[in-house]
Amino acid sequence: MKKFDVLVIGGGPAGMAAAIAADAKGASVLLVERDVRLGGILNQCIHAGFGLHYFGEELTGPEYADRFEKRLAKTGVKVMLGAMALSLGGDGEVLLLSPEEGAVHVKAGATVLAMGCRERTAGAIALAGTRPAGIYTAGMAQKMCNIEGYLVGKRIVILGSGDIGLIMARRMTLEGAHVERVIELMPYSGGLKRNIVQCLEDFGIPIDYSHTVTRVVGKPRMEGLYYAPVDENRRPVLSEEKFIPCDCLLLSVGLIPENDILNGSGVKLSRVTSGAEVDENRMTSLPGVFSCGNVLHVHDLVDNVSHEAEIAGSAAAEYALHGAPPTNGELHAVTPGKGVRYALPQVIHGGSGSVEVFFRTDNVYKNCKVVAECAGRTLYSKKRMIVAPGEMEKIALKKEDLDGDVTVRLEI
Amino acid sequence: MIVIGGGIVGCAVLDRLARRNVSVLMLEGGDDVAVGASRANSGIVHAGYDCEPGTLKARFNVRGNAMIWQLAEELGVPALKCGSLVAAPVGGEEGIALLKRKADLNGVRAEVLSREQALEIEPMLADGVQSALYAPDAGVVSPYQLAIALADRAVLNGAEIVTDAPVVSLKKEGGLFVAGTPQGEFAAKLVVNCAGARASEVNALVGAETFETEFRKGEYYVLDHTERERVSTVIFPLPTAAGKGILVAPTADGNVIYGPTSSPAEEDDTSVTAEGLEEIRRNVPLTYSSPAYNKCIRVYCGVRTIVGHDFIVRPSERVEGLIVTAGICSPGLTSAPAIAEYVEELAGRYLPLANKADAVIRPPRTPRLAELSEEELNALVKKDKRWGRIVCRCEKVTEAEIVAAVHSPLPARTVDAVKRRVRVGMGRCQGGFCSTRVMEIISEELGIPMREIRKGAGHSEIALLAVKEADYEEV
């Protein structure tokens, strides 16, 4: 049994920032990472666009990770690589497996979950047709290309317009493959506007909104696919089905927080985010267990992940060293209203200080107003030219202003 | 002897013959065993209540059920005798009574249950279910793992397996059969045709009797492990002329499946269709109250081969020394051990068969992580660090297990072959995180360049080009 004040599971951007923040509060910290190096998915994100908010400059993924690795090296955080957390007990005890030490039990005063997310697969969307070589998630294609140095296709179609799909449309094009088109089920992109512009428009790659892939053909290698527009119920209009010859389909159809370790732990999960429900300190319903980054909810900017992880890491250290923070005993729920898919944190303790509430909208809205209300009073109200599901929004609230549950909604 | 075809029947036959004092060889057309119907079916060990009494199906099903549990245990293949329920709606009492009569005639344990009694066994039955037939001896087994384990044991006992060797010619000359394949010619005194979908075609090559062959595809949803706790037994609807219907069942590996459909198909058409999936979604709620399509991690389709109403397992009427198995559709998996037992008896009429001394019965087995106590695991990690390195996070598969699969008696040379052996990539991320690492391990262990590592059969390479190698004009 090893004992630490804070255990951080996951050594990507969230885990590193959480560990550094916990260390700064004077906690003894163990950071475990299953890969052989720190950085998580940033290692394969060799494109630029990271750090504009956090560092005020544009970095690549590996550069962004490197900044945190260097900071981490100056702390007392103990890092364990190649180690995977197998289970999380109700008492907060974690079982790890590592090649160097075998099975290890770790008991920490607080645990920070920072395991990131995984991609939805062809199976998850019940993709019809054959199951040949040539169908991959965009992230796997990215790893094959940027880490291993191989292309998984020559003529490529991308289903879904999540950020990784858009980034891979550009990457595969730059590497010499031909990206036929991007096909998106929804009438809008799931990714950032800047990626639509920089990765598709700049390269003349067409995107078909309100379309989907109806079936894949070819065996053992993919030979092409059929796609069609969808009606208002998102069902394909088969009379308008078209064929595209291609040897590769990349999927960018959503990311899911990788919370499997929480099965049976008693931590309450949100049905919308698939992450834990948390308070403003990013503490879950299991006292002493914190969550941050993409394992909590999927972010579009790593800068936000780092900020959120710092909140969780500091709070975890405080919890481990001094117990639960003082509150005035009040607990206010934060609920999504009209036009809002989810808001996070899901609860805010009464007290003083500022709280940032993150939220995502359920559609693209132009010239709308973001409103936060509490017991009939308006806490926040501001016009937005445009909001979209692919771009996370945030607003700042003051705890002093809260005297009841908070609703975040749009006035459309 | 030559066994043509490495499905579950061929593997079971090879395994039995390899333990006798004869030399046996398997010719498999695919890149691995269990790559046809044996890879993509329901994995059900049927009790045997719905086969027509007096048929080979009834005989081999009941006998096979009695054999398969021990076989799975010997080979360390996941299996679970969880029982089955035929869940009938109002008005289905007669159908249930008919099945009960067949069960009695076939000598199968079965019990007619009221809705309340059935709910005690299976709490998630649909509201419309009024009565049920419970068969405690039914269950599930991993069909491809069973076939692979049989093939592995056969190799350990001296059998030879040649893959990528579809039989393209078969002659009988001077008492010897000569089978031609792209891997060369092979001669034997006896041939067992276990070619599955191609059984009639193989018979035709040597001038033996042919059969009208029909193919039907069966499509399925695979659900995440999280659904496993909701399903206790194999839940069937009342059978119809079209078959046993769309079931809800646990798998031996702890998932849940919904399916199969049953629609006419071409021999190798394993594509999933939107219509098929829709049909499953319409039918599952008739027996099961808790469908969760949002927990789907995979859809798949298998093609079953049907030759008339019964199995064909007999010596050829025209060609001496040829033993034919054909039309081994459901309950073929359950029946396979019994079919193999009978094929051995038939072979014994041509060749004297005696047991090999010290044949391997319980092959050495690589344990799974979940089966190990912490002490056992730590002892393994101390000897070999690869036991401490998890490659497949979803199914918790270590590098040591993957390396063992790559070097198993019948080596796994493709990503899918590794997957079928140790479940790497079978979880919720479907290999998104670990496939590249699996490719590297195969490459390192077998000395195959990354560019030549295949997903499965044929030209299914994954790494098509090296970065900067592509020529835009060319593509």
Short mmCIF file of N, CA and C in Angstrom, two decimals, chain A residues 131, chain B residues 6-9 33-46 68 139-147 216-222 234 236 244-245 247 249-253 255-261 270 298-305 328-336 420 426:
data_model
loop_
_atom_site.label_atom_id
_atom_site.label_comp_id
_atom_site.label_asym_id
_atom_site.label_seq_id
_atom_site.Cartn_x
_atom_site.Cartn_y
_atom_site.Cartn_z
N ARG A 131 -17.30 -4.80 -43.06
CA ARG A 131 -16.39 -4.33 -42.00
C ARG A 131 -14.94 -4.56 -42.44
N GLY B 6 -11.66 -25.28 -41.76
CA GLY B 6 -11.32 -25.03 -40.35
C GLY B 6 -12.39 -24.24 -39.61
N GLY B 7 -13.65 -24.61 -39.81
CA GLY B 7 -14.70 -24.06 -38.96
C GLY B 7 -14.78 -24.89 -37.69
N ILE B 8 -15.84 -24.70 -36.95
CA ILE B 8 -15.95 -25.41 -35.68
C ILE B 8 -16.00 -26.92 -35.88
N VAL B 9 -16.66 -27.38 -36.95
CA VAL B 9 -16.75 -28.82 -37.18
C VAL B 9 -15.38 -29.37 -37.58
N VAL B 33 -8.26 -20.25 -38.67
CA VAL B 33 -9.46 -21.07 -38.50
C VAL B 33 -10.60 -20.18 -38.00
N ALA B 34 -11.82 -20.69 -38.07
CA ALA B 34 -13.00 -19.97 -37.57
C ALA B 34 -13.16 -18.59 -38.19
N VAL B 35 -13.04 -18.51 -39.51
CA VAL B 35 -13.25 -17.21 -40.15
C VAL B 35 -14.53 -17.17 -41.00
N GLY B 36 -15.31 -18.24 -40.97
CA GLY B 36 -16.58 -18.23 -41.69
C GLY B 36 -17.72 -18.14 -40.69
N ALA B 37 -18.67 -19.06 -40.82
CA ALA B 37 -19.85 -19.03 -39.94
C ALA B 37 -19.46 -19.21 -38.47
N SER B 38 -18.34 -19.89 -38.22
CA SER B 38 -17.95 -20.14 -36.82
C SER B 38 -17.50 -18.89 -36.10
N ARG B 39 -17.19 -17.85 -36.86
CA ARG B 39 -16.77 -16.61 -36.21
C ARG B 39 -17.96 -15.73 -35.90
N ALA B 40 -19.01 -15.82 -36.67
CA ALA B 40 -20.11 -14.87 -36.54
C ALA B 40 -21.44 -15.60 -36.43
N ASN B 41 -21.72 -16.08 -35.23
CA ASN B 41 -23.03 -16.70 -34.95
C ASN B 41 -23.45 -16.29 -33.55
N SER B 42 -24.44 -16.96 -32.99
CA SER B 42 -24.95 -16.53 -31.68
C SER B 42 -24.15 -17.08 -30.51
N GLY B 43 -23.33 -18.08 -30.75
CA GLY B 43 -22.55 -18.66 -29.66
C GLY B 43 -23.39 -19.37 -28.62
N ILE B 44 -24.53 -19.90 -29.07
CA ILE B 44 -25.44 -20.54 -28.12
C ILE B 44 -25.15 -22.05 -28.04
N VAL B 45 -25.12 -22.57 -26.83
CA VAL B 45 -25.13 -24.01 -26.63
C VAL B 45 -26.60 -24.38 -26.42
N HIS B 46 -27.19 -24.92 -27.46
CA HIS B 46 -28.63 -25.21 -27.39
C HIS B 46 -28.89 -26.46 -26.55
N ILE B 68 -19.97 -30.59 -24.61
CA ILE B 68 -19.29 -29.32 -24.88
C ILE B 68 -18.79 -28.61 -23.62
N GLY B 139 -26.90 -22.74 -22.82
CA GLY B 139 -25.94 -21.75 -22.36
C GLY B 139 -25.22 -21.13 -23.52
N VAL B 140 -24.03 -20.60 -23.24
CA VAL B 140 -23.27 -19.92 -24.29
C VAL B 140 -21.79 -20.32 -24.21
N VAL B 141 -21.14 -20.24 -25.35
CA VAL B 141 -19.70 -20.51 -25.43
C VAL B 141 -19.15 -19.57 -26.50
N SER B 142 -17.88 -19.22 -26.40
CA SER B 142 -17.29 -18.40 -27.44
C SER B 142 -16.98 -19.29 -28.63
N PRO B 143 -17.71 -19.15 -29.75
CA PRO B 143 -17.58 -20.12 -30.84
C PRO B 143 -16.21 -20.11 -31.49
N TYR B 144 -15.67 -18.89 -31.72
CA TYR B 144 -14.36 -18.86 -32.39
C TYR B 144 -13.25 -19.26 -31.45
N GLN B 145 -13.39 -18.91 -30.17
CA GLN B 145 -12.34 -19.34 -29.24
C GLN B 145 -12.33 -20.85 -29.08
N LEU B 146 -13.52 -21.45 -29.12
CA LEU B 146 -13.59 -22.91 -29.02
C LEU B 146 -12.91 -23.53 -30.24
N ALA B 147 -13.22 -23.03 -31.43
CA ALA B 147 -12.62 -23.58 -32.65
C ALA B 147 -11.09 -23.41 -32.62
N ARG B 216 -28.25 -18.06 -45.56
CA ARG B 216 -29.06 -17.04 -44.88
C ARG B 216 -28.16 -16.24 -43.97
N LYS B 217 -28.33 -14.91 -44.05
CA LYS B 217 -27.48 -14.10 -43.20
C LYS B 217 -28.18 -13.77 -41.89
N GLY B 218 -27.39 -13.64 -40.87
CA GLY B 218 -27.89 -13.29 -39.54
C GLY B 218 -27.12 -12.10 -39.03
N GLU B 219 -27.85 -11.03 -38.72
CA GLU B 219 -27.19 -9.79 -38.27
C GLU B 219 -27.40 -9.63 -36.77
N TYR B 220 -26.44 -8.94 -36.15
CA TYR B 220 -26.44 -8.83 -34.69
C TYR B 220 -25.98 -7.45 -34.23
N TYR B 221 -26.46 -7.08 -33.04
CA TYR B 221 -25.86 -6.00 -32.26
C TYR B 221 -25.04 -6.63 -31.14
N VAL B 222 -23.88 -6.05 -30.84
CA VAL B 222 -23.11 -6.44 -29.65
C VAL B 222 -23.16 -5.27 -28.67
N VAL B 234 -30.37 -17.06 -21.97
CA VAL B 234 -30.61 -16.84 -23.40
C VAL B 234 -32.12 -16.71 -23.58
N PHE B 236 -35.17 -16.53 -26.05
CA PHE B 236 -35.66 -16.72 -27.42
C PHE B 236 -37.13 -16.31 -27.51
N LYS B 244 -35.12 -19.94 -35.20
CA LYS B 244 -35.29 -19.78 -33.76
C LYS B 244 -35.62 -18.34 -33.38
N GLY B 245 -35.52 -17.42 -34.32
CA GLY B 245 -35.92 -16.04 -34.06
C GLY B 245 -34.82 -15.20 -33.46
N LEU B 247 -32.91 -13.38 -30.71
CA LEU B 247 -32.71 -13.64 -29.29
C LEU B 247 -31.96 -12.50 -28.62
N ALA B 249 -29.07 -12.45 -25.62
CA ALA B 249 -28.27 -13.42 -24.88
C ALA B 249 -27.00 -12.80 -24.35
N PRO B 250 -26.56 -13.31 -23.20
CA PRO B 250 -25.22 -12.93 -22.77
C PRO B 250 -24.22 -13.63 -23.67
N THR B 251 -23.03 -13.11 -23.81
CA THR B 251 -21.99 -13.89 -24.48
C THR B 251 -21.07 -14.45 -23.40
N ALA B 252 -20.32 -15.45 -23.79
CA ALA B 252 -19.44 -16.10 -22.82
C ALA B 252 -18.36 -15.14 -22.34
N ASP B 253 -18.13 -14.07 -23.09
CA ASP B 253 -17.12 -13.10 -22.70
C ASP B 253 -17.71 -11.89 -21.98
N ASN B 255 -20.42 -9.90 -22.81
CA ASN B 255 -21.21 -8.88 -23.51
C ASN B 255 -22.65 -9.38 -23.60
N VAL B 256 -23.45 -8.65 -24.36
CA VAL B 256 -24.82 -9.09 -24.65
C VAL B 256 -25.00 -8.95 -26.15
N ILE B 257 -25.71 -9.89 -26.77
CA ILE B 257 -26.02 -9.74 -28.20
C ILE B 257 -27.53 -9.72 -28.40
N TYR B 258 -27.95 -9.00 -29.44
CA TYR B 258 -29.32 -9.03 -29.94
C TYR B 258 -29.24 -9.50 -31.38
N GLY B 259 -30.01 -10.50 -31.75
CA GLY B 259 -30.01 -10.99 -33.12
C GLY B 259 -30.23 -12.50 -33.10
N PRO B 260 -30.19 -13.22 -34.17
CA PRO B 260 -29.90 -12.78 -35.53
C PRO B 260 -31.18 -12.60 -36.36
N THR B 261 -31.02 -11.84 -37.43
CA THR B 261 -32.03 -11.84 -38.47
C THR B 261 -31.86 -13.13 -39.26
N THR B 270 -21.44 -10.85 -45.79
CA THR B 270 -21.54 -10.64 -44.35
C THR B 270 -21.78 -9.17 -44.03
N ARG B 298 -20.70 -2.76 -31.47
CA ARG B 298 -20.33 -3.42 -32.72
C ARG B 298 -21.59 -4.00 -33.34
N VAL B 299 -21.66 -4.01 -34.66
CA VAL B 299 -22.69 -4.81 -35.34
C VAL B 299 -21.94 -5.81 -36.22
N TYR B 300 -22.52 -6.99 -36.39
CA TYR B 300 -21.85 -7.97 -37.24
C TYR B 300 -22.88 -8.83 -37.93
N CYS B 301 -22.40 -9.64 -38.85
CA CYS B 301 -23.29 -10.49 -39.63
C CYS B 301 -22.55 -11.77 -39.99
N GLY B 302 -23.23 -12.88 -39.85
CA GLY B 302 -22.68 -14.16 -40.26
C GLY B 302 -23.62 -14.81 -41.26
N VAL B 303 -23.08 -15.72 -42.05
CA VAL B 303 -23.91 -16.40 -43.04
C VAL B 303 -23.96 -17.89 -42.71
N ARG B 304 -25.18 -18.42 -42.54
CA ARG B 304 -25.29 -19.84 -42.27
C ARG B 304 -25.64 -20.61 -43.54
N THR B 305 -25.15 -21.81 -43.58
CA THR B 305 -25.33 -22.66 -44.76
C THR B 305 -26.40 -23.69 -44.47
N ILE B 328 -24.32 -27.60 -41.84
CA ILE B 328 -24.23 -27.53 -40.38
C ILE B 328 -24.57 -26.10 -39.93
N CYS B 329 -25.86 -25.79 -39.97
CA CYS B 329 -26.33 -24.51 -39.44
C CYS B 329 -26.69 -24.73 -37.98
N SER B 330 -27.50 -23.88 -37.41
CA SER B 330 -27.90 -24.07 -36.02
C SER B 330 -28.59 -25.40 -35.86
N PRO B 331 -28.33 -26.19 -34.85
CA PRO B 331 -27.43 -26.00 -33.72
C PRO B 331 -26.03 -26.60 -33.96
N GLY B 332 -25.33 -26.08 -34.97
CA GLY B 332 -24.06 -26.67 -35.38
C GLY B 332 -22.95 -26.54 -34.36
N LEU B 333 -22.89 -25.38 -33.70
CA LEU B 333 -21.85 -25.17 -32.69
C LEU B 333 -21.97 -26.19 -31.57
N THR B 334 -23.20 -26.33 -31.05
CA THR B 334 -23.44 -27.29 -29.97
C THR B 334 -23.14 -28.71 -30.45
N SER B 335 -23.50 -28.99 -31.69
CA SER B 335 -23.39 -30.34 -32.22
C SER B 335 -21.97 -30.73 -32.59
N ALA B 336 -21.10 -29.74 -32.80
CA ALA B 336 -19.77 -30.02 -33.36
C ALA B 336 -19.02 -31.14 -32.63
N ARG B 420 -9.39 -12.29 -31.95
CA ARG B 420 -10.23 -13.46 -31.66
C ARG B 420 -9.65 -14.31 -30.54
N MET B 426 -11.71 -5.78 -28.76
CA MET B 426 -13.12 -6.18 -28.79
C MET B 426 -13.98 -5.34 -27.86
#
